[in-house]
mmCIF file of C-alpha atoms in Angstrom:
data_model
loop_
_atom_site.group_PDB
_atom_site.id
_atom_site.type_symbol
_atom_site.label_atom_id
_atom_site.label_comp_id
_atom_site.label_asym_id
_atom_site.label_seq_id
_atom_site.Cartn_x
_atom_site.Cartn_y
_atom_site.Cartn_z
ATOM 1 C CA MET A 1 -51.276 135.499 -57.056
ATOM 2 C CA SER A 2 -48.840 137.399 -54.839
ATOM 3 C CA THR A 3 -48.412 136.798 -51.126
ATOM 4 C CA GLU A 4 -49.177 140.444 -50.460
ATOM 5 C CA PHE A 5 -52.543 140.168 -52.233
ATOM 6 C CA ILE A 6 -53.436 137.012 -50.265
ATOM 7 C CA CYS A 7 -52.509 138.777 -47.017
ATOM 8 C CA PHE A 8 -54.637 141.768 -47.969
ATOM 9 C CA CYS A 9 -57.660 139.548 -48.752
ATOM 10 C CA ILE A 10 -57.352 137.615 -45.470
ATOM 11 C CA PHE A 11 -57.137 140.729 -43.309
ATOM 12 C CA LEU A 12 -59.906 142.427 -45.258
ATOM 13 C CA SER A 13 -62.093 139.360 -44.594
ATOM 14 C CA CYS A 14 -61.211 139.484 -40.880
ATOM 15 C CA GLY A 15 -62.129 143.167 -40.843
ATOM 16 C CA VAL A 16 -65.482 142.480 -42.503
ATOM 17 C CA VAL A 17 -66.263 139.768 -39.929
ATOM 18 C CA HIS A 18 -65.449 142.164 -37.075
ATOM 19 C CA LEU A 19 -67.547 144.870 -38.725
ATOM 20 C CA MET A 20 -70.505 142.481 -38.806
ATOM 21 C CA LEU A 21 -69.942 141.562 -35.137
ATOM 22 C CA THR A 22 -69.739 145.262 -34.278
ATOM 23 C CA ALA A 23 -73.069 145.994 -35.969
ATOM 24 C CA VAL A 24 -74.844 143.086 -34.253
ATOM 25 C CA MET A 25 -73.495 143.918 -30.787
ATOM 26 C CA ALA A 26 -74.310 147.625 -31.279
ATOM 27 C CA LEU A 27 -77.899 146.657 -32.035
ATOM 28 C CA PHE A 28 -78.161 144.635 -28.825
ATOM 29 C CA ALA A 29 -76.399 147.383 -26.863
ATOM 30 C CA ARG A 30 -79.362 149.670 -27.607
ATOM 31 C CA HIS A 31 -81.461 147.377 -25.432
ATOM 32 C CA GLN A 32 -78.927 146.177 -22.834
ATOM 33 C CA VAL A 33 -75.914 148.313 -21.947
ATOM 34 C CA LYS A 34 -73.788 145.310 -20.975
ATOM 35 C CA TYR A 35 -73.183 144.640 -24.698
ATOM 36 C CA LEU A 36 -71.797 148.144 -25.283
ATOM 37 C CA ALA A 37 -68.203 147.174 -24.464
ATOM 38 C CA ILE A 38 -68.207 144.315 -26.964
ATOM 39 C CA ALA A 39 -69.661 146.609 -29.634
ATOM 40 C CA TRP A 40 -67.135 149.437 -29.457
ATOM 41 C CA ILE A 41 -64.143 147.145 -28.863
ATOM 42 C CA MET A 42 -65.101 145.040 -31.887
ATOM 43 C CA GLY A 43 -65.224 148.334 -33.793
ATOM 44 C CA LEU A 44 -61.642 149.094 -32.730
ATOM 45 C CA PHE A 45 -60.562 145.636 -33.864
ATOM 46 C CA THR A 46 -62.233 146.326 -37.224
ATOM 47 C CA LEU A 47 -60.108 149.450 -37.691
ATOM 48 C CA GLY A 48 -57.021 147.492 -36.693
ATOM 49 C CA PHE A 49 -57.603 144.881 -39.376
ATOM 50 C CA LEU A 50 -58.027 147.571 -42.030
ATOM 51 C CA VAL A 51 -54.607 149.040 -41.138
ATOM 52 C CA THR A 52 -52.713 145.750 -40.650
ATOM 53 C CA PRO A 53 -52.303 144.793 -44.349
ATOM 54 C CA TYR A 54 -50.270 147.962 -44.964
ATOM 55 C CA ALA A 55 -48.242 147.587 -41.771
ATOM 56 C CA SER A 56 -47.396 143.987 -42.641
ATOM 57 C CA SER A 57 -46.292 144.537 -46.242
ATOM 58 C CA GLU A 58 -43.300 142.772 -47.724
ATOM 59 C CA GLU A 59 -41.208 145.910 -47.234
ATOM 60 C CA ALA A 60 -41.961 146.012 -43.486
ATOM 61 C CA HIS A 61 -39.150 144.636 -41.310
ATOM 62 C CA PRO A 62 -40.019 145.530 -37.700
ATOM 63 C CA GLY A 63 -37.156 143.516 -36.228
ATOM 64 C CA VAL A 64 -37.116 142.636 -32.512
ATOM 65 C CA LEU A 65 -39.551 144.365 -30.120
ATOM 66 C CA HIS A 66 -40.529 147.078 -32.568
ATOM 67 C CA PRO A 67 -42.469 149.897 -30.807
ATOM 68 C CA ALA A 68 -45.440 149.532 -33.162
ATOM 69 C CA MET A 69 -45.650 145.815 -32.376
ATOM 70 C CA LEU A 70 -45.363 146.441 -28.627
ATOM 71 C CA ALA A 71 -47.956 149.222 -28.707
ATOM 72 C CA SER A 72 -50.327 146.928 -30.614
ATOM 73 C CA LEU A 73 -49.686 144.121 -28.127
ATOM 74 C CA MET A 74 -50.376 146.420 -25.191
ATOM 75 C CA VAL A 75 -53.612 147.823 -26.653
ATOM 76 C CA ILE A 76 -54.941 144.422 -27.772
ATOM 77 C CA SER A 77 -54.116 142.840 -24.395
ATOM 78 C CA PHE A 78 -55.869 145.692 -22.592
ATOM 79 C CA LEU A 79 -59.008 145.351 -24.710
ATOM 80 C CA GLN A 80 -59.032 141.572 -24.459
ATOM 81 C CA SER A 81 -58.777 141.740 -20.660
ATOM 82 C CA ILE A 82 -61.831 144.014 -20.501
ATOM 83 C CA TYR A 83 -64.547 143.057 -22.934
ATOM 84 C CA PRO A 84 -65.372 139.542 -21.616
ATOM 85 C CA LEU A 85 -66.173 141.253 -18.312
ATOM 86 C CA SER A 86 -68.995 143.152 -19.955
ATOM 87 C CA ILE A 87 -71.144 140.016 -19.974
ATOM 88 C CA PRO A 88 -71.296 139.240 -16.229
ATOM 89 C CA LEU A 89 -70.252 142.654 -14.949
ATOM 90 C CA PRO A 90 -71.916 145.574 -16.748
ATOM 91 C CA GLY A 91 -70.768 147.816 -13.877
ATOM 92 C CA TYR A 92 -67.206 147.420 -15.134
ATOM 93 C CA LEU A 93 -68.072 149.832 -17.928
ATOM 94 C CA GLN A 94 -67.747 152.739 -15.504
ATOM 95 C CA TRP A 95 -65.419 155.151 -17.259
ATOM 96 C CA GLU A 96 -63.445 156.067 -14.139
ATOM 97 C CA ARG A 97 -62.423 152.467 -13.537
ATOM 98 C CA MET A 98 -61.734 151.972 -17.240
ATOM 99 C CA TRP A 99 -59.372 154.953 -17.438
ATOM 100 C CA ARG A 100 -57.602 153.957 -14.243
ATOM 101 C CA TYR A 101 -56.976 150.464 -15.577
ATOM 102 C CA ALA A 102 -55.746 151.870 -18.916
ATOM 103 C CA SER A 103 -53.601 154.644 -17.403
ATOM 104 C CA PRO A 104 -50.228 152.761 -17.516
ATOM 105 C CA ALA A 105 -50.661 152.089 -21.246
ATOM 106 C CA ILE A 106 -51.842 155.645 -21.954
ATOM 107 C CA VAL A 107 -48.875 157.197 -20.113
ATOM 108 C CA LEU A 108 -46.350 155.055 -21.986
ATOM 109 C CA LEU A 109 -47.928 155.827 -25.364
ATOM 110 C CA LEU A 110 -47.932 159.571 -24.573
ATOM 111 C CA PHE A 111 -44.267 159.518 -23.548
ATOM 112 C CA TYR A 112 -43.308 157.690 -26.706
ATOM 113 C CA ALA A 113 -45.378 160.046 -28.896
ATOM 114 C CA ILE A 114 -43.783 163.104 -27.233
ATOM 115 C CA GLY A 115 -40.316 161.652 -27.833
ATOM 116 C CA LEU A 116 -41.050 161.086 -31.520
ATOM 117 C CA ALA A 117 -42.467 164.619 -31.842
ATOM 118 C CA MET A 118 -39.253 166.032 -30.368
ATOM 119 C CA GLY A 119 -37.155 164.260 -32.998
ATOM 120 C CA SER A 120 -36.156 161.109 -31.126
ATOM 121 C CA LYS A 121 -35.336 158.287 -33.525
ATOM 122 C CA PRO A 122 -36.422 154.754 -32.520
ATOM 123 C CA ALA A 123 -33.522 152.346 -32.175
ATOM 124 C CA VAL A 124 -33.353 149.685 -34.887
ATOM 125 C CA ILE A 125 -32.953 146.293 -33.247
ATOM 126 C CA GLU A 126 -32.405 143.446 -35.655
ATOM 127 C CA THR A 127 -30.782 141.049 -33.170
ATOM 128 C CA PHE A 128 -30.530 140.689 -29.421
ATOM 129 C CA VAL A 129 -26.956 142.040 -29.662
ATOM 130 C CA ASP A 130 -28.462 145.367 -30.796
ATOM 131 C CA PHE A 131 -30.840 145.100 -27.852
ATOM 132 C CA ARG A 132 -27.962 144.968 -25.357
ATOM 133 C CA ALA A 133 -26.215 147.881 -27.071
ATOM 134 C CA ASN A 134 -29.273 150.158 -26.640
ATOM 135 C CA LEU A 135 -30.383 148.811 -23.281
ATOM 136 C CA LEU A 136 -30.199 152.117 -21.368
ATOM 137 C CA SER A 137 -31.684 154.359 -24.067
ATOM 138 C CA SER A 138 -34.981 156.090 -23.258
ATOM 139 C CA ASP A 139 -36.489 154.561 -26.388
ATOM 140 C CA LEU A 140 -35.763 151.030 -25.191
ATOM 141 C CA LEU A 141 -36.796 151.748 -21.603
ATOM 142 C CA ILE A 142 -40.252 152.831 -22.768
ATOM 143 C CA ARG A 143 -40.477 149.740 -24.959
ATOM 144 C CA MET A 144 -39.685 147.558 -21.945
ATOM 145 C CA GLY A 145 -42.377 149.427 -20.048
ATOM 146 C CA MET A 146 -44.853 148.554 -22.819
ATOM 147 C CA LEU A 147 -43.743 144.941 -22.591
ATOM 148 C CA PHE A 148 -44.276 144.722 -18.820
ATOM 149 C CA VAL A 149 -47.674 146.457 -19.002
ATOM 150 C CA SER A 150 -48.653 143.950 -21.697
ATOM 151 C CA PHE A 151 -47.605 141.146 -19.339
ATOM 152 C CA TYR A 152 -49.897 142.659 -16.709
ATOM 153 C CA TYR A 153 -52.896 142.725 -19.048
ATOM 154 C CA ILE A 154 -52.182 139.220 -20.378
ATOM 155 C CA PHE A 155 -51.922 137.941 -16.794
ATOM 156 C CA ASN A 156 -55.337 139.459 -16.078
ATOM 157 C CA ILE A 157 -56.831 137.662 -19.084
ATOM 158 C CA PHE A 158 -55.827 134.317 -17.591
ATOM 159 C CA ARG A 159 -57.097 135.434 -14.162
ATOM 160 C CA LEU A 160 -60.589 136.383 -15.369
ATOM 161 C CA PRO A 161 -62.405 133.207 -14.193
ATOM 162 C CA ARG A 162 -60.743 133.444 -10.767
ATOM 163 C CA LEU A 163 -61.480 137.154 -10.419
ATOM 164 C CA LEU A 164 -65.142 136.550 -11.203
ATOM 165 C CA ALA A 165 -65.631 133.507 -8.992
ATOM 166 C CA HIS A 166 -68.106 135.412 -6.829
ATOM 167 C CA VAL A 167 -70.509 136.166 -9.706
ATOM 168 C CA GLU A 168 -72.495 134.051 -12.139
ATOM 169 C CA PHE A 169 -69.774 133.419 -14.704
ATOM 170 C CA PRO A 170 -70.730 131.694 -18.001
ATOM 171 C CA HIS A 171 -68.848 128.391 -18.179
ATOM 172 C CA TYR A 172 -67.755 128.902 -21.777
ATOM 173 C CA LEU A 173 -65.816 132.033 -20.738
ATOM 174 C CA ILE A 174 -63.411 129.928 -18.672
ATOM 175 C CA GLY A 175 -61.968 128.196 -21.722
ATOM 176 C CA TYR A 176 -62.422 131.325 -23.819
ATOM 177 C CA SER A 177 -60.324 133.423 -21.416
ATOM 178 C CA ALA A 178 -57.532 130.845 -21.541
ATOM 179 C CA LEU A 179 -57.564 130.902 -25.355
ATOM 180 C CA LEU A 180 -57.514 134.720 -25.322
ATOM 181 C CA GLY A 181 -54.458 134.677 -23.091
ATOM 182 C CA MET A 182 -52.747 132.154 -25.351
ATOM 183 C CA SER A 183 -53.466 134.312 -28.401
ATOM 184 C CA ALA A 184 -51.908 137.313 -26.623
ATOM 185 C CA VAL A 185 -48.816 135.238 -25.808
ATOM 186 C CA PHE A 186 -48.655 134.221 -29.460
ATOM 187 C CA PHE A 187 -48.668 137.896 -30.470
ATOM 188 C CA LEU A 188 -45.822 138.476 -28.001
ATOM 189 C CA ILE A 189 -43.818 135.784 -29.799
ATOM 190 C CA ILE A 190 -44.461 137.596 -33.095
ATOM 191 C CA ALA A 191 -43.227 140.860 -31.522
ATOM 192 C CA LEU A 192 -39.988 139.114 -30.516
ATOM 193 C CA GLY A 193 -39.325 137.836 -34.027
ATOM 194 C CA TYR A 194 -41.566 139.235 -36.750
ATOM 195 C CA GLN A 195 -42.781 136.795 -39.379
ATOM 196 C CA ARG A 196 -45.463 137.798 -41.834
ATOM 197 C CA TYR A 197 -47.154 134.397 -42.004
ATOM 198 C CA LEU A 198 -47.421 134.369 -38.191
ATOM 199 C CA ILE A 199 -49.309 137.678 -38.335
ATOM 200 C CA ILE A 200 -51.748 136.109 -40.794
ATOM 201 C CA ILE A 201 -52.263 133.052 -38.558
ATOM 202 C CA TYR A 202 -52.806 135.299 -35.545
ATOM 203 C CA GLY A 203 -55.382 137.401 -37.415
ATOM 204 C CA VAL A 204 -57.412 134.340 -38.406
ATOM 205 C CA VAL A 205 -57.287 132.785 -34.911
ATOM 206 C CA PHE A 206 -58.127 136.131 -33.313
ATOM 207 C CA THR A 207 -61.172 136.536 -35.586
ATOM 208 C CA LEU A 208 -62.415 133.017 -34.854
ATOM 209 C CA LEU A 209 -62.153 133.637 -31.099
ATOM 210 C CA ASN A 210 -64.132 136.869 -31.304
ATOM 211 C CA ALA A 211 -66.756 135.266 -33.537
ATOM 212 C CA TYR A 212 -67.080 132.417 -31.029
ATOM 213 C CA LEU A 213 -67.677 134.862 -28.181
ATOM 214 C CA CYS A 214 -70.338 136.779 -30.083
ATOM 215 C CA PHE A 215 -72.163 133.632 -31.159
ATOM 216 C CA ARG A 216 -72.212 132.417 -27.557
ATOM 217 C CA VAL A 217 -73.631 135.795 -26.532
ATOM 218 C CA LEU A 218 -76.350 135.367 -29.159
ATOM 219 C CA GLU A 219 -77.046 131.884 -27.811
ATOM 220 C CA SER A 220 -77.579 133.264 -24.312
ATOM 221 C CA LEU A 221 -79.881 135.931 -25.761
ATOM 222 C CA ALA A 222 -81.959 133.215 -27.415
ATOM 223 C CA LEU A 223 -82.866 131.904 -23.953
ATOM 224 C CA GLU A 224 -84.524 135.238 -23.212
ATOM 225 C CA LEU A 225 -86.729 135.191 -26.314
ATOM 226 C CA PRO A 226 -90.445 134.487 -25.753
ATOM 227 C CA LYS A 227 -91.251 130.787 -25.873
ATOM 228 C CA PRO A 228 -94.208 129.442 -27.923
ATOM 229 C CA ILE A 229 -97.371 129.509 -25.809
ATOM 230 C CA VAL A 230 -99.108 126.168 -25.282
ATOM 231 C CA THR A 231 -102.865 126.635 -25.796
ATOM 232 C CA GLU A 232 -105.602 124.103 -25.245
ATOM 233 C CA VAL A 233 -106.911 122.514 -28.466
ATOM 234 C CA ALA A 234 -110.521 121.486 -27.946
ATOM 235 C CA GLU A 235 -110.840 119.354 -31.075
ATOM 236 C CA ALA A 236 -108.392 117.835 -33.520
ATOM 237 C CA PRO A 237 -108.713 119.074 -37.117
ATOM 238 C CA THR A 238 -110.321 116.545 -39.430
ATOM 239 C CA ASP A 239 -108.673 115.232 -42.577
ATOM 240 C CA GLU A 240 -111.181 117.245 -44.602
ATOM 241 C CA ALA A 241 -110.271 120.488 -42.795
ATOM 242 C CA ILE A 242 -106.595 119.834 -43.437
ATOM 243 C CA ARG A 243 -107.204 119.146 -47.155
ATOM 244 C CA GLU A 244 -109.200 122.359 -47.491
ATOM 245 C CA SER A 245 -106.329 124.360 -45.964
ATOM 246 C CA GLU A 246 -103.658 122.981 -48.304
ATOM 247 C CA HIS A 247 -103.984 125.971 -50.660
ATOM 248 C CA ASP A 248 -102.686 128.207 -47.825
ATOM 249 C CA PHE A 249 -99.227 127.164 -46.617
ATOM 250 C CA ASN A 250 -99.493 128.890 -43.215
ATOM 251 C CA GLU A 251 -103.038 127.692 -42.550
ATOM 252 C CA SER A 252 -102.052 124.142 -43.485
ATOM 253 C CA ASN A 253 -99.131 124.217 -41.046
ATOM 254 C CA LEU A 254 -101.442 125.541 -38.335
ATOM 255 C CA GLN A 255 -103.956 122.740 -38.898
ATOM 256 C CA TYR A 256 -101.257 120.089 -38.691
ATOM 257 C CA PHE A 257 -99.886 121.749 -35.573
ATOM 258 C CA HIS A 258 -103.328 121.710 -33.925
ATOM 259 C CA ARG A 259 -103.599 117.997 -34.671
ATOM 260 C CA VAL A 260 -100.213 117.361 -33.032
ATOM 261 C CA GLU A 261 -101.121 119.584 -30.067
ATOM 262 C CA PHE A 262 -104.444 117.821 -29.526
ATOM 263 C CA TRP A 263 -102.744 114.438 -29.445
ATOM 264 C CA MET A 264 -99.972 115.600 -27.089
ATOM 265 C CA GLN A 265 -102.473 117.204 -24.704
ATOM 266 C CA HIS A 266 -104.510 114.002 -24.411
ATOM 267 C CA HIS A 267 -101.771 111.361 -24.321
ATOM 268 C CA SER A 268 -99.413 112.385 -21.539
ATOM 269 C CA ASP A 269 -99.104 108.721 -20.568
ATOM 270 C CA ALA A 270 -97.292 108.162 -23.903
ATOM 271 C CA TRP A 271 -94.754 110.993 -23.967
ATOM 272 C CA THR A 272 -93.857 110.592 -20.270
ATOM 273 C CA GLU A 273 -92.176 107.342 -21.347
ATOM 274 C CA PHE A 274 -88.514 107.996 -22.204
ATOM 275 C CA THR A 275 -88.812 105.696 -25.257
ATOM 276 C CA PHE A 276 -91.257 108.143 -26.856
ATOM 277 C CA ASN A 277 -89.539 109.967 -29.732
ATOM 278 C CA ARG A 278 -90.056 111.716 -33.054
ATOM 279 C CA ASP A 279 -90.922 108.566 -34.969
ATOM 280 C CA THR A 280 -93.530 107.584 -32.399
ATOM 281 C CA LEU A 281 -95.157 111.012 -32.635
ATOM 282 C CA CYS A 282 -95.197 110.846 -36.441
ATOM 283 C CA ARG A 283 -96.873 107.458 -36.342
ATOM 284 C CA GLU A 284 -99.493 108.495 -33.787
ATOM 285 C CA VAL A 285 -100.579 111.724 -35.526
ATOM 286 C CA GLY A 286 -100.282 110.322 -39.055
ATOM 287 C CA VAL A 287 -97.761 112.748 -40.565
ATOM 288 C CA ASN A 288 -94.278 112.236 -41.955
ATOM 289 C CA ARG A 289 -91.086 113.696 -40.464
ATOM 290 C CA GLN A 290 -90.926 116.594 -42.905
ATOM 291 C CA LEU A 291 -94.502 117.744 -42.247
ATOM 292 C CA LEU A 292 -94.063 117.360 -38.490
ATOM 293 C CA LEU A 293 -90.886 119.443 -38.432
ATOM 294 C CA GLN A 294 -92.407 122.007 -40.789
ATOM 295 C CA CYS A 295 -95.534 122.589 -38.708
ATOM 296 C CA LEU A 296 -93.575 122.784 -35.453
ATOM 297 C CA ARG A 297 -91.094 125.302 -36.851
ATOM 298 C CA SER A 298 -93.949 127.411 -38.167
ATOM 299 C CA GLN A 299 -95.029 127.880 -34.537
ATOM 300 C CA GLY A 300 -91.590 128.753 -33.142
ATOM 301 C CA TYR A 301 -90.048 125.408 -32.183
ATOM 302 C CA ASN A 302 -86.552 124.584 -33.440
ATOM 303 C CA ASN A 303 -87.061 120.828 -33.759
ATOM 304 C CA VAL A 304 -89.220 117.914 -32.647
ATOM 305 C CA HIS A 305 -87.052 117.072 -29.637
ATOM 306 C CA GLU A 306 -87.423 120.610 -28.288
ATOM 307 C CA TYR A 307 -91.202 120.372 -28.735
ATOM 308 C CA ILE A 308 -91.509 117.072 -26.870
ATOM 309 C CA ASN A 309 -89.135 118.212 -24.129
ATOM 310 C CA ARG A 310 -91.175 121.400 -23.657
ATOM 311 C CA TYR A 311 -94.186 119.258 -22.729
ATOM 312 C CA ARG A 312 -92.035 117.087 -20.479
ATOM 313 C CA LEU A 313 -90.538 120.158 -18.826
ATOM 314 C CA ASP A 314 -93.971 121.668 -18.127
ATOM 315 C CA GLU A 315 -95.166 118.354 -16.711
ATOM 316 C CA LEU A 316 -92.093 118.124 -14.502
ATOM 317 C CA LYS A 317 -92.679 121.648 -13.180
ATOM 318 C CA ARG A 318 -96.314 120.799 -12.434
ATOM 319 C CA ARG A 319 -95.278 117.719 -10.461
ATOM 320 C CA ILE A 320 -92.667 119.688 -8.529
ATOM 321 C CA ARG A 321 -95.211 122.353 -7.581
ATOM 322 C CA GLN A 322 -97.727 119.723 -6.484
ATOM 323 C CA GLY A 323 -95.174 117.889 -4.350
ATOM 324 C CA GLN A 324 -95.130 114.730 -6.500
ATOM 325 C CA ILE A 325 -91.375 115.086 -6.972
ATOM 326 C CA THR A 326 -89.628 114.283 -3.682
ATOM 327 C CA ALA A 327 -86.195 113.265 -5.016
ATOM 328 C CA LEU A 328 -84.078 114.062 -8.060
ATOM 329 C CA GLY A 329 -84.569 110.529 -9.348
ATOM 330 C CA ASP A 330 -88.322 111.173 -9.584
ATOM 331 C CA CYS A 331 -87.645 113.792 -12.276
ATOM 332 C CA LEU A 332 -87.237 110.977 -14.797
ATOM 333 C CA ASP A 333 -90.944 110.130 -14.447
ATOM 334 C CA ALA A 334 -91.761 113.023 -16.785
ATOM 335 C CA GLY A 335 -90.157 111.173 -19.707
ATOM 336 C CA PHE A 336 -86.532 112.279 -19.644
ATOM 337 C CA GLY A 337 -83.917 109.591 -20.181
ATOM 338 C CA SER A 338 -81.408 110.780 -17.610
ATOM 339 C CA LEU A 339 -80.938 113.361 -14.883
ATOM 340 C CA LYS A 340 -78.252 115.005 -17.002
ATOM 341 C CA THR A 341 -80.834 115.556 -19.775
ATOM 342 C CA VAL A 342 -83.271 117.079 -17.288
ATOM 343 C CA ARG A 343 -80.682 119.560 -16.016
ATOM 344 C CA SER A 344 -79.604 120.432 -19.571
ATOM 345 C CA CYS A 345 -83.201 121.074 -20.706
ATOM 346 C CA PHE A 346 -83.934 123.259 -17.698
ATOM 347 C CA LEU A 347 -80.864 125.363 -18.353
ATOM 348 C CA LYS A 348 -81.184 125.522 -22.144
ATOM 349 C CA MET A 349 -84.943 126.066 -22.470
ATOM 350 C CA ASP A 350 -85.687 128.197 -19.416
ATOM 351 C CA GLY A 351 -82.262 129.407 -18.270
ATOM 352 C CA LEU A 352 -82.980 127.897 -14.842
ATOM 353 C CA SER A 353 -81.229 125.427 -12.574
ATOM 354 C CA LEU A 354 -83.226 122.286 -11.781
ATOM 355 C CA ASP A 355 -82.048 122.241 -8.170
ATOM 356 C CA GLN A 356 -82.934 125.904 -7.688
ATOM 357 C CA TYR A 357 -86.393 125.399 -9.214
ATOM 358 C CA ILE A 358 -87.114 122.513 -6.850
ATOM 359 C CA LYS A 359 -85.864 124.569 -3.907
ATOM 360 C CA ASP A 360 -88.061 127.569 -4.827
ATOM 361 C CA ASN A 361 -91.232 125.772 -5.933
ATOM 362 C CA ALA A 362 -91.544 122.472 -4.065
ATOM 363 C CA PRO A 363 -94.163 122.597 -1.246
ATOM 364 C CA LYS A 364 -92.537 123.355 2.108
ATOM 365 C CA LYS A 365 -92.667 120.592 4.666
ATOM 366 C CA VAL A 366 -94.572 121.581 7.795
#
């Protein structure tokens, strides 16, 4: 199997991944405009990966600071410095601001395109000695301009968390922005000394970073999905009722779920103990782990821990509203093992801060 064929397969796979990410983000952009930037920029990356296998063929020898490499670096750095902003700052999608930010790159690309159209031949630079020999040529001056504009965009990638300190900035974007900047620096190294295997490594790393961002976006969207509604179960299903429902998979799951719900709603003294867990619940309601997980998932819960913590979270909220929680340490009385777990559940299951909920809902002292 030739190296060229392997390269083609890898970049085709990267393009397919970006195409999938484009389709998913475009679907969400129909409902919330803040995902529009990710959608169309992922589409541009898809096109880039379809072209790259031909540009990086065995016959290609770009040399040092080739204009195509610098133009690619400048465009990728520009796009990377923009699309993370679309999550906390949908207003950044204003076209006037976008064009103004892109104007240095656009001007340089236009100048270079005009020069090529007028018959200007790009200088071939194989070594840094050739670079010094062509230092004052218009071709090289524009290339240096591309390089400095790329530095500007790369610098902004690293600055993203600091620039957005005044807004609610997802914590995962701090590390993500740093990795984006490092990937752009890596591409700069490739532009200085082209190596085909480095292009392949960059393509794979670049794809993994973009996939990570999109999956984190999907995770944040999951917090906004409707949560299963807790309804009062007046009577637990009998063993006979459960046996009669076994011919219908969905009805059987519902009967088991009602049995679990009835027990949970009448034994708060048990699950408000932090030692209460999945095995305890299985033993009390008389079902095995598989049946318990199956019936809970049929009603919208991901796992048993989420189900138990939902009850604990609702109980904690009730106590906060009634003034029974007067200190953060009291939050553990609802069954959580640690304050860190309480904060994590609040944020993960409701997208809320524990401290803010207490501040907004605890009875005001007269």
